[in-house]
Short mmCIF file of C-alpha atoms and ligand atoms in Angstrom, two decimals:
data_model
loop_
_atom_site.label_atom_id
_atom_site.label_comp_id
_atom_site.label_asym_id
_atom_site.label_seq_id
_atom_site.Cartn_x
_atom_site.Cartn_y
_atom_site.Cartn_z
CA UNK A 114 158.86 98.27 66.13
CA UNK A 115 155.43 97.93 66.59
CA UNK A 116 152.82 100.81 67.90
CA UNK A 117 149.94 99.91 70.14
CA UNK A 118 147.34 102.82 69.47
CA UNK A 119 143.52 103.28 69.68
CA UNK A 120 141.34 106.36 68.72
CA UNK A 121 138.93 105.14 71.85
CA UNK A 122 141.06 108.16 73.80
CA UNK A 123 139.25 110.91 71.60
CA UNK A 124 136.46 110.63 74.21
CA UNK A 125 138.52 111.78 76.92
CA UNK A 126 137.99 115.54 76.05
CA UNK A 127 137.81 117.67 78.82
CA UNK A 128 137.96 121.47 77.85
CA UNK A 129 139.25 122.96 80.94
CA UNK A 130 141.49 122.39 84.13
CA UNK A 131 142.35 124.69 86.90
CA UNK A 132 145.23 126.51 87.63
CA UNK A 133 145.92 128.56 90.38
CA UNK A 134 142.08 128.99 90.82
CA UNK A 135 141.57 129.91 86.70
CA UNK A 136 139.98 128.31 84.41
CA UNK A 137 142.54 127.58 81.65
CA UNK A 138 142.46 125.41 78.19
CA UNK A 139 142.76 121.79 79.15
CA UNK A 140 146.91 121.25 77.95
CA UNK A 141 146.40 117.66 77.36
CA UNK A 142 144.57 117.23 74.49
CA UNK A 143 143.39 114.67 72.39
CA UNK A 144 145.35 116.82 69.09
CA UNK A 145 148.80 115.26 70.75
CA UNK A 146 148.11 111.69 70.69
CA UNK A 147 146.13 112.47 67.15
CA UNK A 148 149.60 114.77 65.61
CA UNK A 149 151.94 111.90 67.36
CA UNK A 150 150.24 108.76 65.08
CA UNK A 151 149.68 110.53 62.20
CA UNK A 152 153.66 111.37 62.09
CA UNK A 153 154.18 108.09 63.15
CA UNK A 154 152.35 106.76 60.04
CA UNK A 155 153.54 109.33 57.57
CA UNK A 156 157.00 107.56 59.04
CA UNK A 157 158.51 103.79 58.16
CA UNK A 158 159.03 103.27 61.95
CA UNK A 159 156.79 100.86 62.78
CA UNK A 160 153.52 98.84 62.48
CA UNK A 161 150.32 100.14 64.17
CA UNK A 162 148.21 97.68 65.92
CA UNK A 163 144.94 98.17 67.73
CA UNK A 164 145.59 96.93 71.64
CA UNK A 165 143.59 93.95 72.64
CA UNK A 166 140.64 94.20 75.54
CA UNK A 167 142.06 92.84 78.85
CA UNK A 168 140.78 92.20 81.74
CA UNK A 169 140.03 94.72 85.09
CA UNK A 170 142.07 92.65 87.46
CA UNK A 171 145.86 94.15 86.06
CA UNK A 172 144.18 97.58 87.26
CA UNK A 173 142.76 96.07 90.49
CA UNK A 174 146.80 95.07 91.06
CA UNK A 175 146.99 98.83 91.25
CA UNK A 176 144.60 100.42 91.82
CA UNK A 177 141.80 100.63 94.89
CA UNK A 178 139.01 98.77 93.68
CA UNK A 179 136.50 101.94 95.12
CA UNK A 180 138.69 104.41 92.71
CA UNK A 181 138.38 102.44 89.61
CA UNK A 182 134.38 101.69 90.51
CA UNK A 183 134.24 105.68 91.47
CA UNK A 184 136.01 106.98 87.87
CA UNK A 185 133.66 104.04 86.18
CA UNK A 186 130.54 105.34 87.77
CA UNK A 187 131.30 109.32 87.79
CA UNK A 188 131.95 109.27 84.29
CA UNK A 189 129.20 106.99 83.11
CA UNK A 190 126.91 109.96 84.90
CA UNK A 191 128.07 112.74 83.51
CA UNK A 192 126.38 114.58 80.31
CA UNK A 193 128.17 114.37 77.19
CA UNK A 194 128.86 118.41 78.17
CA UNK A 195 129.50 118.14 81.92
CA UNK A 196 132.73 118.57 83.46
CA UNK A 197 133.58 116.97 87.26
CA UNK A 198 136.49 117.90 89.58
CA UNK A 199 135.76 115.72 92.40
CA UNK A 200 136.37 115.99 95.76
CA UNK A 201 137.38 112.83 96.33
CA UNK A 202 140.06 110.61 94.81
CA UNK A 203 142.04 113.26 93.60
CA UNK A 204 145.75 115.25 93.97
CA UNK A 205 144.90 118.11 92.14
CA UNK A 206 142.27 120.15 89.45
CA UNK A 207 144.65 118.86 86.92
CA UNK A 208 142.01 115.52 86.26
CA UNK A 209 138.71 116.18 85.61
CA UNK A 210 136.65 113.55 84.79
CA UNK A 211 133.76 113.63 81.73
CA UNK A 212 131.91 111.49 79.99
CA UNK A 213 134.44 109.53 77.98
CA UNK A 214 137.04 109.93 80.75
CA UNK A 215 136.59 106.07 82.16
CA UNK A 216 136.66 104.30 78.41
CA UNK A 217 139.44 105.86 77.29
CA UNK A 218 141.29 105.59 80.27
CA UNK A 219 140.62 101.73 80.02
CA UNK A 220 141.88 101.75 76.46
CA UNK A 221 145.08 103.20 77.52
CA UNK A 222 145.76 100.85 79.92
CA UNK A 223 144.99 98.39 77.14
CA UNK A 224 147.30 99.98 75.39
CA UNK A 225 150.33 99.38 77.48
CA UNK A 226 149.10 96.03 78.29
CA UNK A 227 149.20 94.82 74.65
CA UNK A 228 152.56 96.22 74.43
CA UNK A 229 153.68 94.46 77.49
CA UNK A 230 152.23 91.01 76.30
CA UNK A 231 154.25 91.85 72.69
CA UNK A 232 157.48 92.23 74.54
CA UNK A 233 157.07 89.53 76.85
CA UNK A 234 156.67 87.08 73.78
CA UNK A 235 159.56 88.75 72.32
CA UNK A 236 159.41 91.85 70.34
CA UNK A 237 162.38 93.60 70.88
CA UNK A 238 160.63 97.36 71.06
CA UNK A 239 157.07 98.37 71.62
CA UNK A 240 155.45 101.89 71.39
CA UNK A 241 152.35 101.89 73.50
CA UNK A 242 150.40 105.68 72.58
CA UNK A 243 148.92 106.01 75.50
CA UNK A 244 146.24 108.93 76.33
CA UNK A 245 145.15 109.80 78.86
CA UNK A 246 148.79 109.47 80.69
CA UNK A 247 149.51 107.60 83.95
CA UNK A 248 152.74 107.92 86.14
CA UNK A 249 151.14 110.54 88.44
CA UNK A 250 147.96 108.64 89.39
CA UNK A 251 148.37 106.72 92.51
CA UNK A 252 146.55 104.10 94.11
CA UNK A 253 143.56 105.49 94.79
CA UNK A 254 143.76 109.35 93.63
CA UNK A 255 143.85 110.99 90.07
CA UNK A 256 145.80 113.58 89.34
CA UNK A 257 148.01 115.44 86.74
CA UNK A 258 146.19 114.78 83.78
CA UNK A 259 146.47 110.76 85.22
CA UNK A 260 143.18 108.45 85.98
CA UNK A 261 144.84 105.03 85.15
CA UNK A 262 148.65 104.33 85.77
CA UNK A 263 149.57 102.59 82.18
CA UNK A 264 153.54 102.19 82.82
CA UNK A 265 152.61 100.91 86.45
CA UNK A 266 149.78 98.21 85.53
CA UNK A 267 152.43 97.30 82.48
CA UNK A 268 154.92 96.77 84.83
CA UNK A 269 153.09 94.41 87.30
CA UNK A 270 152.08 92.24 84.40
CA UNK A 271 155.68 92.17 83.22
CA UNK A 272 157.07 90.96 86.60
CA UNK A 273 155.81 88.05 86.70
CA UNK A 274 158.14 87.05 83.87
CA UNK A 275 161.02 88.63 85.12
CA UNK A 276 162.92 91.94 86.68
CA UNK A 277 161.47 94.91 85.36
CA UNK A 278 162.91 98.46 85.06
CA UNK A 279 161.18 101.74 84.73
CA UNK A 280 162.66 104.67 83.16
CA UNK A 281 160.48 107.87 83.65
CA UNK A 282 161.73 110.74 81.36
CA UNK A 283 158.88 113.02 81.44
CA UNK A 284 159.59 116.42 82.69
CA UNK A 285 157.44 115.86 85.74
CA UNK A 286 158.15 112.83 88.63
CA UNK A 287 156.23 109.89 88.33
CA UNK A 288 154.48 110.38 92.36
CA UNK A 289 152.04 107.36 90.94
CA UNK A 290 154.48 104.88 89.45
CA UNK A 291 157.32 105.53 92.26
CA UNK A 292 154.63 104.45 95.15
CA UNK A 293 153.00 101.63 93.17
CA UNK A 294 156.95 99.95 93.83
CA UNK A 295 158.06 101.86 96.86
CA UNK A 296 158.29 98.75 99.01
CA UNK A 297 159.43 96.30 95.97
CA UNK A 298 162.95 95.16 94.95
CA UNK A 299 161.90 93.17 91.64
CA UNK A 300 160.52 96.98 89.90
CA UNK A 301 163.15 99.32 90.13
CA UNK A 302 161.80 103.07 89.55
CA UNK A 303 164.52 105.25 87.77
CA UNK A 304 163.35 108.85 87.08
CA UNK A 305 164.89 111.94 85.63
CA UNK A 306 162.78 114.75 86.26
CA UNK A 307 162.43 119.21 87.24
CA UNK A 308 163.69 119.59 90.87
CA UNK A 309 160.04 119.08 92.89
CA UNK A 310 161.19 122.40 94.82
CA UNK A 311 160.19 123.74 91.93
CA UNK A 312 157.80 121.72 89.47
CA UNK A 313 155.19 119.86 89.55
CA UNK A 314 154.17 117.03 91.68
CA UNK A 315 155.94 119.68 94.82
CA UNK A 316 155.83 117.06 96.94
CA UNK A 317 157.39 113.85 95.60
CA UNK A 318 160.36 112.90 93.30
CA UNK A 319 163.43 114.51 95.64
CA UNK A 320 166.62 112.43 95.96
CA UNK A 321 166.04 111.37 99.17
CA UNK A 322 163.20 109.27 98.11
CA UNK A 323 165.01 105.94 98.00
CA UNK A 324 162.31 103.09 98.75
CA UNK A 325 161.10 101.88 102.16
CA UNK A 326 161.15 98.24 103.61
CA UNK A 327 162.01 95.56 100.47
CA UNK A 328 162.37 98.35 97.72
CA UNK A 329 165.19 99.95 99.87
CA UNK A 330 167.67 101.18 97.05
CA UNK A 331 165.05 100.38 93.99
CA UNK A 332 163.88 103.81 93.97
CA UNK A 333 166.18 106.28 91.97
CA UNK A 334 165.53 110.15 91.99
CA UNK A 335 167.52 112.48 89.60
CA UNK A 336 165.83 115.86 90.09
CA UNK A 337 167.40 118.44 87.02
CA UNK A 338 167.34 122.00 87.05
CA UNK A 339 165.24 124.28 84.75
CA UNK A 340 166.60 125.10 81.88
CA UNK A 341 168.44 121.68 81.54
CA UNK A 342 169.78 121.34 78.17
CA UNK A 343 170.72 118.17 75.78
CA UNK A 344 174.18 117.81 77.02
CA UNK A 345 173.80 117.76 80.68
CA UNK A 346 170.28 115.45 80.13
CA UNK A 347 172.19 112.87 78.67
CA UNK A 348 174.81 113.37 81.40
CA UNK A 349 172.80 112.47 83.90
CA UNK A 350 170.76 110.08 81.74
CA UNK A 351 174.08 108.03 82.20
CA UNK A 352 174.16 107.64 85.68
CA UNK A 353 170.68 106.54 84.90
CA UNK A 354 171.27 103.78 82.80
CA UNK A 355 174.24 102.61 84.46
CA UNK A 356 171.70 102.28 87.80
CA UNK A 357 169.25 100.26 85.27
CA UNK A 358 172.27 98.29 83.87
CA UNK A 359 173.36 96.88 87.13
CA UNK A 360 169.91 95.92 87.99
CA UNK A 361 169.76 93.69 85.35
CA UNK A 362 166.65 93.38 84.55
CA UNK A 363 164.66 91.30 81.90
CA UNK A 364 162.33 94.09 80.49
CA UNK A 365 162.44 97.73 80.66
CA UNK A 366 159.28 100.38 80.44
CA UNK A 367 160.01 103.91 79.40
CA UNK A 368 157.70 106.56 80.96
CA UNK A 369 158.09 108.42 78.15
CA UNK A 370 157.20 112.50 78.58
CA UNK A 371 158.18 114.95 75.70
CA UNK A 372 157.37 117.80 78.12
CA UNK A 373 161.37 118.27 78.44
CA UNK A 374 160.74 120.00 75.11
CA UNK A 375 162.77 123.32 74.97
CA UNK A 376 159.54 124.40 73.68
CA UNK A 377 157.21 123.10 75.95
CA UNK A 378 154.52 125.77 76.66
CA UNK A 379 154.30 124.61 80.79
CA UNK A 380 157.21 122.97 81.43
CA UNK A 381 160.86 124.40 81.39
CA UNK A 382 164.09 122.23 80.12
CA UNK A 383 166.17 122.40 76.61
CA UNK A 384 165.73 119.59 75.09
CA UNK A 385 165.72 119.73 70.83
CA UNK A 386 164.45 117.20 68.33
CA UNK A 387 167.96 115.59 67.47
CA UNK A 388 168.38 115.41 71.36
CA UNK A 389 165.20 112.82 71.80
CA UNK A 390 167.12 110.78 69.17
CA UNK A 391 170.10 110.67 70.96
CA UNK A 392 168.31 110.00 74.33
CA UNK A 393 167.00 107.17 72.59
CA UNK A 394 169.94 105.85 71.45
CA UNK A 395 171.37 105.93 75.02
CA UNK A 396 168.41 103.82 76.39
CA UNK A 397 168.60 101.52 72.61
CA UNK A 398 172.34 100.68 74.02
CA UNK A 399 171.09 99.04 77.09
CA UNK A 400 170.15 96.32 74.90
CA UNK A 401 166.61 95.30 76.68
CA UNK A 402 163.63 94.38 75.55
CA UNK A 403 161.63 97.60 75.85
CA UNK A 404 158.18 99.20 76.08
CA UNK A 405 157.78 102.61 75.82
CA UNK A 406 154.66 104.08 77.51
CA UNK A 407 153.58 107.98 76.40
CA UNK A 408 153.11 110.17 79.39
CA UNK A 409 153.28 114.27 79.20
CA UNK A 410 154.35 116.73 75.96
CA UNK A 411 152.20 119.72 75.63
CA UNK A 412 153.66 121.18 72.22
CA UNK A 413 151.02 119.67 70.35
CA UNK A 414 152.57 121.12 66.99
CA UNK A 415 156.03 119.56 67.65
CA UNK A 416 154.85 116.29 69.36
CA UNK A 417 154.87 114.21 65.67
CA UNK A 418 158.29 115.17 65.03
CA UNK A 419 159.77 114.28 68.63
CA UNK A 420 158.30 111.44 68.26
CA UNK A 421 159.61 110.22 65.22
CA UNK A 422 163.02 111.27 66.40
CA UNK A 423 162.20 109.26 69.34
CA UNK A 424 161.79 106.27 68.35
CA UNK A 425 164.09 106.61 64.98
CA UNK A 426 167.13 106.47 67.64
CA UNK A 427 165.64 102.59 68.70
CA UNK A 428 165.96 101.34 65.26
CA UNK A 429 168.17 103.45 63.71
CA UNK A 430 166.47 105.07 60.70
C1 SP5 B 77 151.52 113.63 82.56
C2 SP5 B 77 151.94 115.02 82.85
O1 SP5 B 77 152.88 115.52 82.23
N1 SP5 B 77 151.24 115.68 83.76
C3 SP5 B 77 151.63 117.02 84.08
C4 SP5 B 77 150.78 117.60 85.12
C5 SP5 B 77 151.26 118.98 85.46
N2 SP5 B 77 150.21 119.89 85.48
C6 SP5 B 77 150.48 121.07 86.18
C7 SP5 B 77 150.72 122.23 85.29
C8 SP5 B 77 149.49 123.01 84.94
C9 SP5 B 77 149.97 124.23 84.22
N3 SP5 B 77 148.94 124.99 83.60
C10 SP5 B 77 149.60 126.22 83.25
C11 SP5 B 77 148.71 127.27 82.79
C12 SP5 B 77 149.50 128.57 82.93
N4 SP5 B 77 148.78 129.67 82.46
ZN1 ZN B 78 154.87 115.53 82.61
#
């Protein structure tokens, strides 16, 4: 396997976000990307490559070209100590922008990018370590820790090779990634995730959500309960993969979240260490080429070892 990571995210550091009108310690920190590689390398699972520099149009095929210039030229301003929740181009006070915020978020799209170019020329499984995380920012709005959508610009560049699959197992549902292919039949969005009613994004992710015009039936919603354990995960992970099977296609990109931690300090489902391996196993079985893009896990301490369980199961160490 090969792992596609970059310390450039390190400047993306913001120390706060708002909740519920607090101030509270920014969740996403740069310590989870730093604990997941340095498991990763204390591990045989892979080689770690730096990604390549690519160019802005794969973001311009998804993004507004006024929200990329706006993050670009909000960040650039900013004081190596300010903070910015702006009022414009954003879901939520979950994505502040600072300083570093734009280069690292360009990195991370790199990231995926490099991963999707190593899969497309053949490697059977790539590991793109992606900070800051994508699925929930949307065409023109940030949001949920999100600025750039990595699995979403990955995807894009992979269909033009082929049919392209996206499995989103973070605990949250991918708003940013399902409307990128809402109206598209050649990216089909498959997504396990906490019942909306519920969880974060609220508004997005319920079963009902099926695609519109040409992506009628390419948009797959599995909302799971709270407190959803191993067992019943990989349960409904099966219907999952059976959907993914029968599309057929010729890559497939795991939105990868280990916020479905049973330990997960703001999420809420049950699944262990050993259970990421198995989950991985499942997916391994489909027998696609594969890129696996990090989104969500806020257990910093665990992160390394779910991680290495991970993506053990796709090449069974
Ligand atoms: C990529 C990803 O997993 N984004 C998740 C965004 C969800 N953020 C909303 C949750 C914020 C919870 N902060 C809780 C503090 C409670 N004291
Ligand atoms: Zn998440």
């Amino acid at each position: 396997m090969i792992i596609v990571y970059t310390d450039a995210h390190a400047q993306h550091n913001p120390p706060e976000e708002i909740y519920d009108g607090t101030r509270e310690p920014y969740a996403e920190a740069a310590q989870r990307a730093e604990n997941i590689i340095s498991a990763l390398r204390d591990s045989n699972i892979g080689e770690i490559i730096e990604p390549e520099n690519y160019d802005l149009q794969h973001i311009l095929r998804i993004h507004q070209p006024e929200y990329v210039d706006f993050i670009r030229n909000r960040s650039a301003g900013l004081g190596k100590d300010e903070i910015l929740f702006p009022s414009y181009f954003m879901s939520d006070t979950y994505a502040p922008i600072v300083h570093g915020t734009y280069p690292a978020a360009v990195r991370a799209v790199d990231a995926a990018l490099s991963g999707a170019e190593k899969v497309a020329a053949g490697e059977p499984t790539v590991y793109a370590l992606c900070r800051p995380p994508g699925h929930h920012a949307e065409h023109n709005k940030m949001g949920g820790y999100c600025y750039f959508n990595n699995a979403a610009i990955a995807a894009d560049y992979l269909s033009e090779q082929g049919k392209v699959a996206i499995l989103d197992i973070d605990f949250h549902h991918g708003n940013g990634t399902q409307q990128a292919f809402y109206e598209r039949s050649d990216v089909l969005y498959v997504s396990l995730h906490a019942d909306p009613a519920v969880k974060y994004p609220y508004s997005t992710g319920f079963a009902r959500e099926q695609g519109a015009h040409d992506g009628v039936g390419y948009t797959k919603n599995y909302p799971l309960p709270l407190g959803t354990n191993d067992d019943q995960y990989v349960t409904q992970l099966t219907v999952a993969l059976a959907d993914i099977a029968q599309f057929d296609p010729a890559y497939l990109i795991v939105s990868c979240g280990f916020d479905t931690y049973v330990d997960d300090p703001i999420c809420g489902f049950g699944i262990t260490v050993p259970g990421y391996r198995v989950i991985a196993e499942q997916i391994h079985a489909l027998g696609l080429s594969t890129l696996i893009v990090q989104e969500g896990g806020y257990n910093i301490e665990h992160l390394g070892e779910m991680a290495t369980s991970f993506l053990g199961g796709f090449i069974g160490t």
